[in-house]
Amino acid sequence: MKRTLIDKLKYNAKRKTNFAFGYRLGVSMYQDYPKDTAKGKLETKRLIDNFKSLACGGDEISKGVMCGIRDAANERKGK
């Protein structure tokens, strides 16, 4: 059974871990991106680059952010 993005968000909302916080943040960033101004989009891209480098170093919040962005993108592409 494939879980939807909503199911994953509900699951991570119940968990009180750094990864779960980052996951919800990543989904929110991805969903808010199209509504941002040009300056906001540039700042979001910079944040994502920083989170990516931190995730490679093992930071749990950053790993959650990157997974949230990935899942939100896959959900959008699947529609």
mmCIF file of N, CA, C and O in Angstrom, residues 20-72:
data_model
loop_
_atom_site.group_PDB
_atom_site.id
_atom_site.type_symbol
_atom_site.label_atom_id
_atom_site.label_comp_id
_atom_site.label_asym_id
_atom_site.label_seq_id
_atom_site.Cartn_x
_atom_site.Cartn_y
_atom_site.Cartn_z
ATOM 1 N N ALA A 20 11.092 14.571 11.991
ATOM 2 C CA ALA A 20 9.681 14.846 11.720
ATOM 3 C C ALA A 20 9.434 16.343 11.570
ATOM 4 O O ALA A 20 8.674 16.779 10.697
ATOM 5 N N PHE A 21 10.095 17.157 12.397
ATOM 6 C CA PHE A 21 9.979 18.608 12.275
ATOM 7 C C PHE A 21 10.498 19.072 10.913
ATOM 8 O O PHE A 21 9.862 19.861 10.215
ATOM 9 N N GLY A 22 11.651 18.557 10.517
ATOM 10 C CA GLY A 22 12.238 18.910 9.228
ATOM 11 C C GLY A 22 11.380 18.460 8.064
ATOM 12 O O GLY A 22 11.262 19.167 7.058
ATOM 13 N N TYR A 23 10.767 17.294 8.196
ATOM 14 C CA TYR A 23 9.904 16.776 7.130
ATOM 15 C C TYR A 23 8.734 17.725 6.882
ATOM 16 O O TYR A 23 8.449 18.097 5.747
ATOM 17 N N ARG A 24 8.071 18.126 7.956
ATOM 18 C CA ARG A 24 6.929 19.039 7.815
ATOM 19 C C ARG A 24 7.382 20.381 7.255
ATOM 20 O O ARG A 24 6.687 20.987 6.435
ATOM 21 N N LEU A 25 8.554 20.847 7.660
ATOM 22 C CA LEU A 25 9.100 22.097 7.150
ATOM 23 C C LEU A 25 9.389 21.995 5.651
ATOM 24 O O LEU A 25 9.081 22.906 4.882
ATOM 25 N N GLY A 26 9.969 20.884 5.225
ATOM 26 C CA GLY A 26 10.285 20.686 3.809
ATOM 27 C C GLY A 26 9.050 20.658 2.933
ATOM 28 O O GLY A 26 9.024 21.252 1.855
ATOM 29 N N VAL A 27 8.005 19.980 3.391
ATOM 30 C CA VAL A 27 6.749 19.930 2.624
ATOM 31 C C VAL A 27 6.154 21.324 2.522
ATOM 32 O O VAL A 27 5.710 21.758 1.455
ATOM 33 N N SER A 28 6.177 22.044 3.623
ATOM 34 C CA SER A 28 5.638 23.402 3.639
ATOM 35 C C SER A 28 6.425 24.315 2.697
ATOM 36 O O SER A 28 5.832 25.105 1.954
ATOM 37 N N MET A 29 7.742 24.217 2.723
ATOM 38 C CA MET A 29 8.569 25.032 1.829
ATOM 39 C C MET A 29 8.244 24.739 0.372
ATOM 40 O O MET A 29 8.128 25.653 -0.441
ATOM 41 N N TYR A 30 8.095 23.464 0.045
ATOM 42 C CA TYR A 30 7.827 23.081 -1.342
ATOM 43 C C TYR A 30 6.459 23.575 -1.798
ATOM 44 O O TYR A 30 6.312 24.068 -2.911
ATOM 45 N N GLN A 31 5.466 23.468 -0.940
ATOM 46 C CA GLN A 31 4.123 23.875 -1.318
ATOM 47 C C GLN A 31 3.977 25.389 -1.399
ATOM 48 O O GLN A 31 3.170 25.894 -2.166
ATOM 49 N N ASP A 32 4.759 26.135 -0.614
ATOM 50 C CA ASP A 32 4.684 27.597 -0.626
ATOM 51 C C ASP A 32 5.540 28.225 -1.730
ATOM 52 O O ASP A 32 5.371 29.400 -2.041
ATOM 53 N N TYR A 33 6.433 27.470 -2.329
ATOM 54 C CA TYR A 33 7.375 28.000 -3.309
ATOM 55 C C TYR A 33 6.697 28.703 -4.492
ATOM 56 O O TYR A 33 7.108 29.810 -4.856
ATOM 57 N N PRO A 34 5.679 28.126 -5.117
ATOM 58 C CA PRO A 34 5.073 28.806 -6.280
ATOM 59 C C PRO A 34 4.420 30.147 -5.933
ATOM 60 O O PRO A 34 4.296 31.008 -6.800
ATOM 61 N N LYS A 35 4.036 30.342 -4.693
ATOM 62 C CA LYS A 35 3.358 31.572 -4.278
ATOM 63 C C LYS A 35 4.340 32.682 -3.911
ATOM 64 O O LYS A 35 3.934 33.821 -3.733
ATOM 65 N N ASP A 36 5.622 32.353 -3.788
ATOM 66 C CA ASP A 36 6.629 33.328 -3.378
ATOM 67 C C ASP A 36 6.929 34.338 -4.479
ATOM 68 O O ASP A 36 6.701 34.092 -5.657
ATOM 69 N N THR A 37 7.495 35.469 -4.056
ATOM 70 C CA THR A 37 7.993 36.468 -4.992
ATOM 71 C C THR A 37 9.334 35.972 -5.540
ATOM 72 O O THR A 37 9.864 34.951 -5.075
ATOM 73 N N ALA A 38 9.882 36.694 -6.483
ATOM 74 C CA ALA A 38 11.173 36.305 -7.051
ATOM 75 C C ALA A 38 12.258 36.298 -5.976
ATOM 76 O O ALA A 38 13.099 35.392 -5.931
ATOM 77 N N LYS A 39 12.227 37.274 -5.094
ATOM 78 C CA LYS A 39 13.205 37.336 -4.008
ATOM 79 C C LYS A 39 13.004 36.176 -3.034
ATOM 80 O O LYS A 39 13.960 35.572 -2.551
ATOM 81 N N GLY A 40 11.751 35.837 -2.752
ATOM 82 C CA GLY A 40 11.448 34.723 -1.865
ATOM 83 C C GLY A 40 11.884 33.391 -2.441
ATOM 84 O O GLY A 40 12.378 32.516 -1.719
ATOM 85 N N LYS A 41 11.719 33.243 -3.751
ATOM 86 C CA LYS A 41 12.144 32.002 -4.407
ATOM 87 C C LYS A 41 13.656 31.838 -4.344
ATOM 88 O O LYS A 41 14.162 30.740 -4.117
ATOM 89 N N LEU A 42 14.371 32.937 -4.532
ATOM 90 C CA LEU A 42 15.828 32.890 -4.452
ATOM 91 C C LEU A 42 16.276 32.497 -3.049
ATOM 92 O O LEU A 42 17.172 31.663 -2.875
ATOM 93 N N GLU A 43 15.633 33.066 -2.038
ATOM 94 C CA GLU A 43 15.964 32.736 -0.652
ATOM 95 C C GLU A 43 15.649 31.269 -0.340
ATOM 96 O O GLU A 43 16.412 30.592 0.351
ATOM 97 N N THR A 44 14.533 30.775 -0.869
ATOM 98 C CA THR A 44 14.173 29.374 -0.665
ATOM 99 C C THR A 44 15.206 28.454 -1.292
ATOM 100 O O THR A 44 15.588 27.436 -0.703
ATOM 101 N N LYS A 45 15.671 28.798 -2.485
ATOM 102 C CA LYS A 45 16.707 27.995 -3.142
ATOM 103 C C LYS A 45 17.983 27.967 -2.320
ATOM 104 O O LYS A 45 18.630 26.924 -2.192
ATOM 105 N N ARG A 46 18.349 29.107 -1.736
ATOM 106 C CA ARG A 46 19.542 29.158 -0.885
ATOM 107 C C ARG A 46 19.369 28.292 0.359
ATOM 108 O O ARG A 46 20.293 27.589 0.776
ATOM 109 N N LEU A 47 18.182 28.353 0.954
ATOM 110 C CA LEU A 47 17.910 27.521 2.126
ATOM 111 C C LEU A 47 18.017 26.037 1.786
ATOM 112 O O LEU A 47 18.592 25.255 2.542
ATOM 113 N N ILE A 48 17.461 25.654 0.649
ATOM 114 C CA ILE A 48 17.503 24.244 0.237
ATOM 115 C C ILE A 48 18.939 23.799 0.022
ATOM 116 O O ILE A 48 19.325 22.695 0.424
ATOM 117 N N ASP A 49 19.755 24.651 -0.599
ATOM 118 C CA ASP A 49 21.173 24.314 -0.781
ATOM 119 C C ASP A 49 21.872 24.116 0.560
ATOM 120 O O ASP A 49 22.671 23.185 0.730
ATOM 121 N N ASN A 50 21.572 24.981 1.531
ATOM 122 C CA ASN A 50 22.170 24.842 2.863
ATOM 123 C C ASN A 50 21.698 23.568 3.549
ATOM 124 O O ASN A 50 22.496 22.846 4.164
ATOM 125 N N PHE A 51 20.393 23.283 3.456
ATOM 126 C CA PHE A 51 19.872 22.062 4.063
ATOM 127 C C PHE A 51 20.486 20.821 3.423
ATOM 128 O O PHE A 51 20.767 19.843 4.108
ATOM 129 N N LYS A 52 20.719 20.875 2.111
ATOM 130 C CA LYS A 52 21.307 19.729 1.421
ATOM 131 C C LYS A 52 22.714 19.449 1.928
ATOM 132 O O LYS A 52 23.058 18.294 2.211
ATOM 133 N N SER A 53 23.506 20.494 2.075
ATOM 134 C CA SER A 53 24.877 20.278 2.557
ATOM 135 C C SER A 53 24.892 19.803 4.010
ATOM 136 O O SER A 53 25.705 18.961 4.385
ATOM 137 N N LEU A 54 23.976 20.323 4.826
ATOM 138 C CA LEU A 54 23.892 19.866 6.218
ATOM 139 C C LEU A 54 23.402 18.422 6.302
ATOM 140 O O LEU A 54 23.844 17.663 7.168
ATOM 141 N N ALA A 55 22.482 18.046 5.415
ATOM 142 C CA ALA A 55 21.959 16.675 5.411
ATOM 143 C C ALA A 55 23.067 15.683 5.071
ATOM 144 O O ALA A 55 23.118 14.586 5.640
ATOM 145 N N CYS A 56 23.953 16.065 4.175
ATOM 146 C CA CYS A 56 25.077 15.190 3.835
ATOM 147 C C CYS A 56 26.003 14.997 5.028
ATOM 148 O O CYS A 56 26.673 13.977 5.135
ATOM 149 N N GLY A 57 26.008 15.968 5.922
ATOM 150 C CA GLY A 57 26.818 15.874 7.134
ATOM 151 C C GLY A 57 26.146 15.111 8.256
ATOM 152 O O GLY A 57 26.743 14.869 9.290
ATOM 153 N N GLY A 58 24.858 14.755 8.076
ATOM 154 C CA GLY A 58 24.181 13.940 9.070
ATOM 155 C C GLY A 58 23.168 14.653 9.946
ATOM 156 O O GLY A 58 22.651 14.062 10.886
ATOM 157 N N ASP A 59 22.872 15.916 9.670
ATOM 158 C CA ASP A 59 21.910 16.659 10.471
ATOM 159 C C ASP A 59 20.498 16.112 10.256
ATOM 160 O O ASP A 59 20.029 16.017 9.127
ATOM 161 N N GLU A 60 19.819 15.750 11.345
ATOM 162 C CA GLU A 60 18.502 15.107 11.255
ATOM 163 C C GLU A 60 17.415 16.039 10.708
ATOM 164 O O GLU A 60 16.580 15.620 9.918
ATOM 165 N N ILE A 61 17.408 17.292 11.131
ATOM 166 C CA ILE A 61 16.395 18.228 10.631
ATOM 167 C C ILE A 61 16.567 18.418 9.131
ATOM 168 O O ILE A 61 15.587 18.398 8.371
ATOM 169 N N SER A 62 17.791 18.566 8.685
ATOM 170 C CA SER A 62 18.057 18.762 7.261
ATOM 171 C C SER A 62 17.672 17.535 6.444
ATOM 172 O O SER A 62 17.151 17.669 5.330
ATOM 173 N N LYS A 63 17.912 16.351 6.988
ATOM 174 C CA LYS A 63 17.489 15.132 6.297
ATOM 175 C C LYS A 63 15.971 15.112 6.143
ATOM 176 O O LYS A 63 15.445 14.742 5.093
ATOM 177 N N GLY A 64 15.276 15.519 7.187
ATOM 178 C CA GLY A 64 13.821 15.577 7.130
ATOM 179 C C GLY A 64 13.332 16.570 6.100
ATOM 180 O O GLY A 64 12.373 16.305 5.361
ATOM 181 N N VAL A 65 13.982 17.736 6.029
ATOM 182 C CA VAL A 65 13.603 18.749 5.047
ATOM 183 C C VAL A 65 13.749 18.199 3.633
ATOM 184 O O VAL A 65 12.844 18.336 2.799
ATOM 185 N N MET A 66 14.870 17.569 3.361
ATOM 186 C CA MET A 66 15.103 17.049 2.014
ATOM 187 C C MET A 66 14.129 15.927 1.665
ATOM 188 O O MET A 66 13.632 15.851 0.536
ATOM 189 N N CYS A 67 13.793 15.069 2.607
ATOM 190 C CA CYS A 67 12.816 14.013 2.364
ATOM 191 C C CYS A 67 11.420 14.596 2.140
ATOM 192 O O CYS A 67 10.674 14.116 1.283
ATOM 193 N N GLY A 68 11.076 15.621 2.887
ATOM 194 C CA GLY A 68 9.783 16.278 2.716
ATOM 195 C C GLY A 68 9.655 16.912 1.351
ATOM 196 O O GLY A 68 8.616 16.799 0.684
ATOM 197 N N ILE A 69 10.714 17.566 0.897
ATOM 198 C CA ILE A 69 10.713 18.173 -0.434
ATOM 199 C C ILE A 69 10.588 17.093 -1.500
ATOM 200 O O ILE A 69 9.811 17.224 -2.451
ATOM 201 N N ARG A 70 11.327 16.013 -1.343
ATOM 202 C CA ARG A 70 11.270 14.916 -2.314
ATOM 203 C C ARG A 70 9.868 14.324 -2.401
ATOM 204 O O ARG A 70 9.327 14.131 -3.500
ATOM 205 N N ASP A 71 9.265 14.040 -1.250
ATOM 206 C CA ASP A 71 7.932 13.432 -1.252
ATOM 207 C C ASP A 71 6.879 14.376 -1.817
ATOM 208 O O ASP A 71 5.985 13.948 -2.546
ATOM 209 N N ALA A 72 6.983 15.668 -1.507
ATOM 210 C CA ALA A 72 6.023 16.639 -2.038
ATOM 211 C C ALA A 72 6.167 16.754 -3.555
ATOM 212 O O ALA A 72 5.161 16.847 -4.283
#
